[in-house]
Short mmCIF file of C-alpha atoms and ligand atoms in Angstrom, two decimals:
data_model
loop_
_atom_site.label_atom_id
_atom_site.label_comp_id
_atom_site.label_asym_id
_atom_site.label_seq_id
_atom_site.Cartn_x
_atom_site.Cartn_y
_atom_site.Cartn_z
CA UNK A 250 -44.30 158.54 101.59
CA UNK A 251 -47.97 157.71 101.26
CA UNK A 252 -49.52 154.25 100.77
CA UNK A 253 -47.63 152.24 98.16
CA UNK A 254 -50.78 150.49 96.91
CA UNK A 255 -50.60 152.59 93.77
CA UNK A 256 -46.99 151.80 93.26
CA UNK A 257 -44.22 154.03 92.02
CA UNK A 258 -44.19 155.78 88.68
CA UNK A 259 -40.97 156.99 87.04
CA UNK A 260 -41.22 159.31 84.06
CA UNK A 261 -38.10 159.23 81.91
CA UNK A 262 -36.73 155.85 80.87
CA UNK A 263 -33.08 156.78 80.70
CA UNK A 264 -30.14 156.48 83.07
CA UNK A 265 -31.60 158.15 86.16
CA UNK A 266 -34.98 156.47 85.75
CA UNK A 267 -33.55 153.00 85.07
CA UNK A 268 -31.18 153.24 88.02
CA UNK A 269 -34.05 154.31 90.26
CA UNK A 270 -36.15 151.31 89.16
CA UNK A 271 -33.18 149.03 89.78
CA UNK A 272 -32.71 150.41 93.28
CA UNK A 273 -36.40 150.04 94.18
CA UNK A 274 -36.09 146.34 93.48
CA UNK A 275 -32.65 145.98 95.13
CA UNK A 276 -34.12 147.55 98.25
CA UNK A 277 -36.83 144.90 98.26
CA UNK A 278 -39.78 146.99 97.12
CA UNK A 279 -42.35 144.48 95.86
CA UNK A 280 -45.07 146.85 94.69
CA UNK A 281 -45.77 148.11 91.18
CA UNK A 282 -42.99 150.01 89.38
CA UNK A 283 -43.89 151.69 86.11
CA UNK A 284 -41.13 153.26 83.99
CA UNK A 285 -42.43 155.53 81.23
CA UNK A 286 -40.32 156.69 78.36
CA UNK A 287 -41.16 158.45 75.14
CA UNK A 288 -38.19 156.98 73.29
CA UNK A 289 -38.54 153.65 71.54
CA UNK A 290 -35.45 152.05 73.11
CA UNK A 291 -35.03 150.68 76.57
CA UNK A 292 -32.86 152.94 78.78
CA UNK A 293 -29.41 153.59 77.40
CA UNK A 294 -26.34 155.64 78.21
CA UNK A 295 -25.64 158.67 76.06
CA UNK A 296 -21.85 159.17 76.46
CA UNK A 297 -21.01 156.55 73.80
CA UNK A 298 -23.24 158.38 71.31
CA UNK A 299 -20.55 160.99 70.77
CA UNK A 300 -17.61 158.62 71.36
CA UNK A 301 -17.27 154.87 70.79
CA UNK A 302 -20.67 154.30 69.23
CA UNK A 303 -20.29 157.28 66.88
CA UNK A 304 -16.78 156.17 66.01
CA UNK A 305 -17.99 152.66 65.31
CA UNK A 306 -15.78 151.09 68.01
CA UNK A 307 -18.59 150.29 70.47
CA UNK A 308 -21.38 147.82 69.78
CA UNK A 309 -24.99 148.97 69.91
CA UNK A 310 -25.78 146.48 72.65
CA UNK A 311 -23.11 148.01 74.90
CA UNK A 312 -24.98 151.31 75.35
CA UNK A 313 -27.99 149.91 77.18
CA UNK A 314 -28.29 150.23 80.96
CA UNK A 315 -29.77 146.74 81.42
CA UNK A 316 -30.16 143.64 79.27
CA UNK A 317 -33.50 143.52 77.37
CA UNK A 318 -34.84 140.83 79.68
CA UNK A 319 -34.06 142.69 82.88
CA UNK A 320 -37.30 144.70 83.06
CA UNK A 321 -39.60 141.68 82.86
CA UNK A 322 -37.36 139.70 85.17
CA UNK A 323 -37.64 142.43 87.78
CA UNK A 324 -41.30 143.09 87.20
CA UNK A 325 -40.69 146.63 86.04
CA UNK A 326 -43.48 147.75 83.74
CA UNK A 327 -41.42 149.49 81.05
CA UNK A 328 -43.65 151.48 78.74
CA UNK A 329 -41.67 152.72 75.79
CA UNK A 330 -42.96 155.13 73.15
CA UNK A 331 -45.21 156.55 75.86
CA UNK A 332 -45.34 160.23 76.60
CA UNK A 333 -46.47 161.59 79.95
CA UNK A 334 -48.47 164.71 79.19
CA UNK A 335 -49.40 165.99 82.66
CA UNK A 336 -49.02 165.31 86.35
CA UNK A 337 -51.94 165.85 88.69
CA UNK A 338 -50.01 166.15 91.92
CA UNK A 339 -53.06 166.53 94.10
CA UNK A 340 -54.80 163.51 92.56
CA UNK A 341 -51.49 161.53 92.43
CA UNK A 342 -51.93 160.77 88.73
CA UNK A 343 -49.75 160.87 85.63
CA UNK A 344 -51.61 161.46 82.38
CA UNK A 345 -50.35 159.79 79.24
CA UNK A 346 -50.66 160.75 75.60
CA UNK A 347 -52.24 157.31 75.05
CA UNK A 348 -53.93 155.21 77.66
CA UNK A 349 -55.42 155.56 81.11
CA UNK A 350 -53.85 157.80 83.71
CA UNK A 351 -51.49 156.07 86.16
CA UNK A 352 -52.00 156.45 89.89
CA UNK A 353 -48.90 156.80 92.00
CA UNK A 354 -47.92 156.71 95.63
CA UNK A 355 -44.68 158.46 94.73
CA UNK A 356 -43.49 159.82 91.43
CA UNK A 357 -39.97 160.34 90.08
CA UNK A 358 -39.41 162.89 87.35
CA UNK A 359 -36.31 161.78 85.44
CA UNK A 360 -37.19 163.62 82.26
CA UNK A 361 -33.63 164.76 81.55
CA UNK A 362 -32.90 167.50 79.07
CA UNK A 363 -32.92 168.24 75.37
CA UNK A 364 -30.71 170.27 73.05
CA UNK A 365 -31.27 173.98 72.66
CA UNK A 366 -32.37 174.45 69.04
CA UNK A 367 -31.08 177.24 66.84
CA UNK A 368 -33.66 179.66 65.53
CA UNK A 369 -31.47 181.48 63.02
CA UNK A 370 -32.36 181.47 59.35
CA UNK A 371 -31.52 178.13 57.75
CA UNK A 372 -31.67 176.20 61.03
CA UNK A 373 -34.32 173.85 59.58
CA UNK A 374 -32.33 172.88 56.47
CA UNK A 375 -31.57 169.23 55.79
CA UNK A 376 -28.15 168.38 57.11
CA UNK A 377 -28.47 170.47 60.32
CA UNK A 378 -28.27 167.98 63.17
CA UNK A 379 -28.32 167.70 66.94
CA UNK A 380 -27.04 164.86 69.08
CA UNK A 381 -29.07 163.60 72.00
CA UNK A 382 -30.66 160.28 71.08
CA UNK A 383 -29.48 156.96 69.76
CA UNK A 384 -31.04 157.73 66.37
CA UNK A 385 -29.16 161.03 66.22
CA UNK A 386 -25.86 159.23 66.70
CA UNK A 387 -26.74 156.62 64.07
CA UNK A 388 -27.79 159.30 61.61
CA UNK A 389 -24.57 161.23 62.24
CA UNK A 390 -22.47 158.10 61.76
CA UNK A 391 -24.25 157.47 58.44
CA UNK A 392 -23.78 161.09 57.40
CA UNK A 393 -20.06 160.93 58.21
CA UNK A 394 -19.74 158.26 55.54
CA UNK A 395 -21.41 160.47 52.93
CA UNK A 396 -20.07 163.99 53.41
CA UNK A 397 -16.70 165.75 53.28
CA UNK A 398 -17.10 168.88 55.34
CA UNK A 399 -18.61 169.22 58.79
CA UNK A 400 -19.20 172.45 60.65
CA UNK A 401 -19.77 172.10 64.37
CA UNK A 402 -21.56 175.03 65.98
CA UNK A 403 -20.58 175.23 69.62
CA UNK A 404 -17.25 174.24 71.21
CA UNK A 405 -18.66 172.60 74.32
CA UNK A 406 -18.22 168.95 75.34
CA UNK A 407 -20.61 167.54 72.75
CA UNK A 408 -19.32 169.79 69.96
CA UNK A 409 -15.70 168.88 70.64
CA UNK A 410 -16.42 165.17 70.90
CA UNK A 411 -18.29 165.26 67.59
CA UNK A 412 -15.41 167.20 66.06
CA UNK A 413 -12.96 164.53 67.27
CA UNK A 414 -15.17 161.72 65.89
CA UNK A 415 -15.55 163.50 62.56
CA UNK A 416 -11.81 164.11 62.24
CA UNK A 417 -11.17 160.47 63.14
CA UNK A 418 -13.59 159.58 60.33
CA UNK A 419 -11.39 161.62 57.99
CA UNK A 420 -13.68 164.60 57.47
CA UNK A 421 -12.74 168.29 57.19
CA UNK A 422 -14.00 169.86 60.42
CA UNK A 423 -14.59 173.47 61.41
CA UNK A 424 -15.68 174.29 64.94
CA UNK A 425 -17.36 177.66 65.46
CA UNK A 426 -17.28 178.96 69.02
CA UNK A 427 -18.62 182.30 70.22
CA UNK A 428 -16.25 182.60 73.21
CA UNK A 429 -12.52 183.27 72.98
CA UNK A 430 -11.79 179.55 73.60
CA UNK A 431 -13.82 176.37 73.64
CA UNK A 432 -14.95 175.32 77.13
CA UNK A 433 -13.76 178.68 78.47
CA UNK A 434 -16.62 179.12 80.91
CA UNK A 435 -16.19 175.64 82.44
CA UNK A 436 -12.42 175.37 82.47
CA UNK A 437 -10.95 178.86 82.40
CA UNK A 438 -8.30 179.98 79.89
CA UNK A 439 -5.29 177.86 81.02
CA UNK A 440 -7.04 174.53 80.63
CA UNK A 441 -9.42 175.51 77.83
CA UNK A 442 -6.32 176.24 75.74
CA UNK A 443 -5.26 172.60 76.09
CA UNK A 444 -8.45 171.53 74.33
CA UNK A 445 -8.08 174.23 71.66
CA UNK A 446 -4.51 173.05 70.94
CA UNK A 447 -5.59 169.42 70.94
CA UNK A 448 -8.16 170.02 68.20
CA UNK A 449 -5.94 172.27 66.12
CA UNK A 450 -3.18 169.67 66.25
CA UNK A 451 -5.65 167.13 64.93
CA UNK A 452 -6.48 169.38 62.01
CA UNK A 453 -9.69 171.02 63.19
CA UNK A 454 -10.22 174.55 61.92
CA UNK A 455 -11.21 176.00 65.28
CA UNK A 456 -12.65 179.49 65.02
CA UNK A 457 -13.25 181.25 68.30
CA UNK A 458 -14.97 184.56 68.98
CA UNK A 459 -17.23 184.14 65.99
CA UNK A 460 -20.90 184.81 65.62
CA UNK A 461 -23.05 182.53 63.49
CA UNK A 462 -25.39 184.65 61.43
CA UNK A 463 -27.31 182.03 59.44
CA UNK A 464 -27.10 178.66 57.79
CA UNK A 465 -27.08 178.63 54.03
CA UNK A 466 -28.57 175.99 51.75
CA UNK A 467 -29.45 175.05 48.22
CA UNK A 468 -32.42 172.85 47.30
CA UNK A 469 -33.30 172.53 50.98
CA UNK A 470 -29.85 171.17 51.93
CA UNK A 471 -27.20 172.88 53.94
CA UNK A 472 -24.24 174.29 51.99
CA UNK A 473 -22.54 176.49 54.53
CA UNK A 474 -22.63 178.70 57.58
CA UNK A 475 -22.46 182.47 57.31
CA UNK A 476 -20.60 184.27 60.06
CA UNK A 477 -21.10 187.83 61.30
CA UNK A 478 -19.12 189.92 58.84
CA UNK A 479 -20.29 187.84 55.90
CA UNK A 480 -17.66 185.09 55.68
CA UNK A 481 -19.13 181.75 54.59
CA UNK A 482 -17.74 178.42 55.85
CA UNK A 483 -18.70 175.64 53.44
CA UNK A 484 -20.47 172.65 54.98
CA UNK A 485 -22.21 169.44 53.89
CA UNK A 486 -23.26 168.77 57.46
CA UNK A 487 -23.79 171.09 60.42
CA UNK A 488 -23.86 169.69 63.96
CA UNK A 489 -25.25 172.03 66.61
CA UNK A 490 -24.13 171.66 70.20
CA UNK A 491 -25.01 174.89 71.91
CA UNK A 492 -26.27 173.55 75.20
CA UNK A 493 -29.27 171.77 76.64
CA UNK A 494 -32.33 172.73 78.58
CA UNK A 495 -34.02 170.65 81.25
CA UNK A 496 -37.39 169.05 80.44
CA UNK A 497 -39.42 170.79 83.13
CA UNK A 498 -42.81 171.04 81.39
CA UNK A 499 -44.44 168.28 83.49
CA UNK A 500 -43.16 169.76 86.72
CA UNK A 501 -44.24 173.24 85.72
CA UNK A 502 -47.70 172.03 84.73
CA UNK A 503 -48.02 170.27 88.08
CA UNK A 504 -47.26 173.49 89.91
CA UNK A 505 -43.95 172.29 91.33
CA UNK A 506 -41.16 174.77 92.08
CA UNK A 507 -39.02 175.09 88.96
CA UNK A 508 -35.99 177.26 88.45
CA UNK A 509 -33.26 176.09 86.09
CA UNK A 510 -34.66 172.60 86.50
CA UNK A 511 -36.97 171.06 89.05
CA UNK A 512 -36.03 172.32 92.50
CA UNK A 513 -35.32 169.48 94.92
CA UNK A 514 -33.84 169.23 98.39
CA UNK A 515 -30.87 167.04 99.29
CA UNK A 516 -33.21 164.02 99.41
CA UNK A 517 -34.24 164.86 95.83
CA UNK A 518 -37.77 165.68 96.93
CA UNK A 519 -39.58 168.42 95.01
CA UNK A 520 -41.88 171.03 96.50
CA UNK A 521 -44.53 168.23 96.52
CA UNK A 522 -43.68 165.61 99.17
CA UNK A 523 -44.66 162.69 96.90
CA UNK A 524 -42.78 163.83 93.81
CA UNK A 525 -39.03 163.51 93.35
CA UNK A 526 -36.64 164.49 90.57
CA UNK A 527 -33.22 163.15 89.58
CA UNK A 528 -30.63 163.51 86.82
CA UNK A 529 -30.27 166.32 84.30
CA UNK A 530 -33.66 167.76 85.17
CA UNK A 531 -33.03 168.17 88.92
CA UNK A 532 -31.69 171.34 90.44
CA UNK A 533 -30.70 169.82 93.77
CA UNK A 534 -29.51 171.34 97.01
CA UNK A 535 -25.98 170.08 97.56
CA UNK A 536 -25.15 169.79 101.27
CA UNK A 537 -21.38 170.08 100.86
CA UNK A 538 -21.44 172.92 98.32
CA UNK A 539 -24.28 174.56 100.22
CA UNK A 540 -26.06 175.62 97.08
CA UNK A 541 -28.35 174.26 94.46
CA UNK A 542 -26.77 172.61 91.48
CA UNK A 543 -28.15 171.17 88.26
CA UNK A 544 -25.58 168.78 86.82
CA UNK A 545 -25.79 167.67 83.19
CA UNK A 546 -23.53 164.63 83.52
CA UNK A 547 -23.71 160.87 83.39
CA UNK A 548 -22.47 160.14 86.91
CA UNK A 549 -25.01 162.49 88.45
CA UNK A 550 -27.92 160.71 86.69
CA UNK A 551 -26.50 157.29 87.58
CA UNK A 552 -26.14 158.18 91.28
CA UNK A 553 -29.13 160.40 91.85
CA UNK A 554 -31.56 157.79 90.51
CA UNK A 555 -30.80 155.42 93.39
CA UNK A 556 -30.92 158.18 96.01
CA UNK A 557 -34.32 159.32 94.77
CA UNK A 558 -35.54 155.69 94.90
CA UNK A 559 -34.43 155.31 98.50
CA UNK A 560 -36.11 158.58 99.42
CA UNK A 561 -39.30 157.34 97.75
CA UNK A 562 -39.08 154.26 99.98
CA UNK A 563 -38.99 156.50 103.02
CA UNK A 564 -35.33 156.02 103.75
CA UNK A 565 -33.15 158.89 104.92
CA UNK A 566 -31.17 159.16 101.68
CA UNK A 567 -29.16 162.25 100.80
CA UNK A 568 -27.32 163.13 97.60
CA UNK A 569 -23.97 164.62 98.50
CA UNK A 570 -21.63 163.30 95.80
CA UNK A 571 -19.39 165.88 94.22
CA UNK A 572 -19.91 166.41 90.52
CA UNK A 573 -17.88 164.09 88.34
CA UNK A 574 -17.58 163.97 84.59
CA UNK A 575 -15.34 162.66 81.87
CA UNK A 576 -14.58 163.08 78.21
CA UNK A 577 -12.62 161.24 75.56
CA UNK A 578 -11.33 163.11 72.54
CA UNK A 579 -8.72 161.52 70.22
CA UNK A 580 -6.09 160.16 72.60
CA UNK A 581 -7.05 162.50 75.45
CA UNK A 582 -9.07 161.08 78.31
CA UNK A 583 -10.11 163.30 81.19
CA UNK A 584 -11.86 162.92 84.55
CA UNK A 585 -13.10 165.94 86.47
CA UNK A 586 -14.17 166.00 90.10
CA UNK A 587 -15.63 168.87 92.08
CA UNK A 588 -17.18 172.18 91.26
CA UNK A 589 -15.21 175.24 90.26
CA UNK A 590 -16.48 178.68 89.35
CA UNK A 591 -15.41 180.75 92.37
CA UNK A 592 -11.72 179.99 91.93
CA UNK A 593 -8.99 182.57 92.40
CA UNK A 594 -6.20 180.37 91.09
CA UNK A 595 -5.50 177.38 88.86
CA UNK A 596 -2.56 175.07 89.66
CA UNK A 597 -1.22 172.71 87.02
CA UNK A 598 0.67 169.58 88.05
CA UNK A 599 2.54 167.50 85.51
CA UNK A 600 3.24 167.76 81.82
CA UNK A 601 0.72 170.17 80.30
CA UNK A 602 2.32 170.30 76.84
CA UNK A 603 2.46 166.48 76.79
CA UNK A 604 -1.20 166.44 77.96
CA UNK A 605 -0.52 164.36 81.07
CA UNK A 606 -1.38 166.52 84.04
CA UNK A 607 -3.83 167.37 86.77
CA UNK A 608 -5.41 170.80 86.94
CA UNK A 609 -6.68 172.13 90.24
CA UNK A 610 -9.06 175.03 90.75
CA UNK A 611 -8.62 176.69 94.15
CA UNK A 612 -10.13 179.47 96.21
CA UNK A 613 -8.25 180.84 99.23
CA UNK A 614 -5.79 177.98 99.04
CA UNK A 615 -8.45 175.27 99.15
CA UNK A 616 -9.14 172.89 96.27
CA UNK A 617 -12.55 173.26 94.64
CA UNK A 618 -12.08 170.89 91.73
CA UNK A 619 -9.46 168.73 90.08
CA UNK A 620 -9.20 167.38 86.56
CA UNK A 621 -6.86 164.57 85.53
CA UNK A 622 -5.86 164.61 81.88
CA UNK A 623 -4.52 161.21 80.76
CA UNK A 624 -3.78 160.54 84.45
CA UNK A 625 -6.15 158.04 85.97
CA UNK A 626 -7.50 157.04 89.34
CA UNK A 627 -7.19 160.50 90.84
CA UNK A 628 -10.82 160.70 91.94
CA UNK A 629 -10.35 159.45 95.50
CA UNK A 630 -7.38 161.72 96.26
CA UNK A 631 -8.90 164.78 94.57
CA UNK A 632 -12.21 164.25 96.35
CA UNK A 633 -10.41 164.03 99.71
CA UNK A 634 -8.58 167.25 99.02
CA UNK A 635 -11.85 168.98 98.21
CA UNK A 636 -13.94 167.60 101.05
CA UNK A 637 -11.22 168.21 103.68
CA UNK A 638 -11.56 171.93 102.89
CA UNK A 639 -7.98 172.25 104.12
CA UNK A 640 -5.48 174.76 102.81
CA UNK A 641 -2.87 173.13 100.66
CA UNK A 642 0.73 174.01 99.91
CA UNK A 643 0.61 175.29 96.33
CA UNK A 644 4.20 174.32 95.53
CA UNK A 645 3.63 170.78 96.72
CA UNK A 646 0.30 170.57 94.91
CA UNK A 647 2.10 171.49 91.66
CA UNK A 648 4.85 168.94 92.22
CA UNK A 649 4.01 165.53 90.77
CA UNK A 650 6.60 163.91 93.04
CA UNK A 651 4.59 164.79 96.15
CA UNK A 652 1.72 162.36 96.69
CA UNK A 653 -1.62 164.20 96.65
CA UNK A 654 -2.43 163.11 100.18
CA UNK A 655 0.70 164.93 101.39
CA UNK A 656 0.27 168.30 99.70
C1 FAD B 1247 -24.07 162.68 73.06
C2 FAD B 1247 -23.91 162.81 74.54
C3 FAD B 1247 -22.69 162.54 75.13
C4 FAD B 1247 -22.52 162.67 76.50
N1 FAD B 1247 -21.30 162.41 77.03
C5 FAD B 1247 -21.11 162.53 78.35
C6 FAD B 1247 -19.85 162.28 78.97
O1 FAD B 1247 -18.86 161.99 78.28
N2 FAD B 1247 -19.70 162.42 80.30
C7 FAD B 1247 -20.74 162.78 81.09
O2 FAD B 1247 -20.56 162.86 82.30
N3 FAD B 1247 -21.99 163.02 80.57
C8 FAD B 1247 -22.19 162.91 79.22
N4 FAD B 1247 -23.42 163.18 78.68
C9 FAD B 1247 -24.53 163.60 79.56
C10 FAD B 1247 -25.32 162.42 80.10
O3 FAD B 1247 -25.62 161.51 79.06
C11 FAD B 1247 -26.62 162.92 80.74
O4 FAD B 1247 -26.23 163.66 81.87
C12 FAD B 1247 -27.56 161.80 81.13
O5 FAD B 1247 -28.05 161.18 79.97
C13 FAD B 1247 -28.74 162.33 81.93
O6 FAD B 1247 -29.57 161.27 82.20
P1 FAD B 1247 -31.09 161.48 82.67
O7 FAD B 1247 -31.61 160.11 82.91
O8 FAD B 1247 -31.16 162.49 83.74
O9 FAD B 1247 -31.81 162.16 81.42
P2 FAD B 1247 -31.88 161.82 79.88
O10 FAD B 1247 -30.77 160.92 79.48
O11 FAD B 1247 -32.03 163.12 79.16
O12 FAD B 1247 -33.23 161.01 79.73
C14 FAD B 1247 -34.52 161.53 79.96
C15 FAD B 1247 -35.50 160.67 79.26
O13 FAD B 1247 -36.82 161.07 79.58
C16 FAD B 1247 -37.60 161.10 78.38
N5 FAD B 1247 -38.74 162.00 78.61
C17 FAD B 1247 -38.69 163.33 78.80
N6 FAD B 1247 -39.92 163.83 78.97
C18 FAD B 1247 -40.76 162.79 78.90
C19 FAD B 1247 -42.20 162.64 79.02
N7 FAD B 1247 -42.97 163.68 79.23
N8 FAD B 1247 -42.72 161.39 78.89
C20 FAD B 1247 -41.93 160.31 78.68
N9 FAD B 1247 -40.59 160.39 78.57
C21 FAD B 1247 -40.01 161.60 78.69
C22 FAD B 1247 -36.61 161.56 77.36
O14 FAD B 1247 -37.02 161.30 76.05
C23 FAD B 1247 -35.36 160.75 77.74
O15 FAD B 1247 -35.45 159.45 77.19
C24 FAD B 1247 -23.63 163.08 77.31
C25 FAD B 1247 -24.87 163.36 76.70
C26 FAD B 1247 -25.00 163.25 75.33
C27 FAD B 1247 -26.32 163.57 74.69
#
């Protein structure tokens, strides 16, 4: 860390950025902290945007990371509606779309990610929507009250949560997924099928293995989606959830190492010693998994922000938490811990048909990841199983009567 006379600058006023600012103050840093965000709202959490807030069961105020007064109270210079346009890493300056450049002693890039946009014909019609920001959620909620038929393109987490919210709002919902099952790549066939069944039981017309050819419209408004083969699915509203891409433009422009996100070490430091990255945008070396990982989940942003802040303060902070994420769809709640992908086996424990079970992904008898479906407080036990790297007894692992610590 260099002299702190120029203070710390954080670009990206969302979860990772806000948590970093909070930690700088908690750790007693008394210098200048500037938090720059191009959105008009103070930092908020996105998970409710496709769940409680979209459903109308969560209040607007509940989505914000801090109360409105927190930033002034903690002397954090929160600049909303402000876009950082470039980083001059050598000169230690952040350039803004409006206003003078900001000098920094250390800089945190917490620029997150944004939805991948469709480029097929019709993608720019009215009624084709994405969900990333508070306004998107509010616009979707308003649209739910006006339309009858929703087509969701993409059966990933966002797509499925939107489908659940739209069904709960009483709309006719079709989900179009290119793979053979929704979430197939993340969960594998056994567990992905649980989500497919869940949505079909709730009346979603889930079409897998389909190719979206183009979006059709009349008078500039969407009327349907044409599939490969020519079939048309009627739609008044199309919600696209086909993935996100990290906002790496600033890092790239600054000459930092970028590859599927901003490359950072376990201290969340980039290839420039005074620039850090955290949250969705960071492709961080994970000491336990011994590989780089870019995680697009809430807990990662919430926990990496503080680690980056401590590193900026010159502390020996390392990010080694296992990935964690959750979803809520209808009456299914799920928590996932760990990182699968190299598994050679999946073990299911509990009542899969009744959707009350834990799924484990294993390689060579060792647990890589565990996911509790409508079973709570499994994080500590699952994490211990993973981090112990010990071989488990598969029969005992599958038996809900055997405590997880004894498998
Ligand atoms: C609808 C929705 C539902 C979700 N549900 C879940 C869930 O159930 N469980 C889960 O684990 N995760 C969920 N997530 C993912 C989670 O919200 C993200 O992982 C988290 O928001 C990442 O936080 P972040 O601070 O890294 O980045 P972001 O939240 O993406 O914030 C980055 C901020 O930086 C701003 N910015 C970017 N570039 C600039 C610039 N040049 N100048 C100024 N500002 C800039 C952006 O506008 C944005 O405000 C969900 C996401 C969405 C969109």
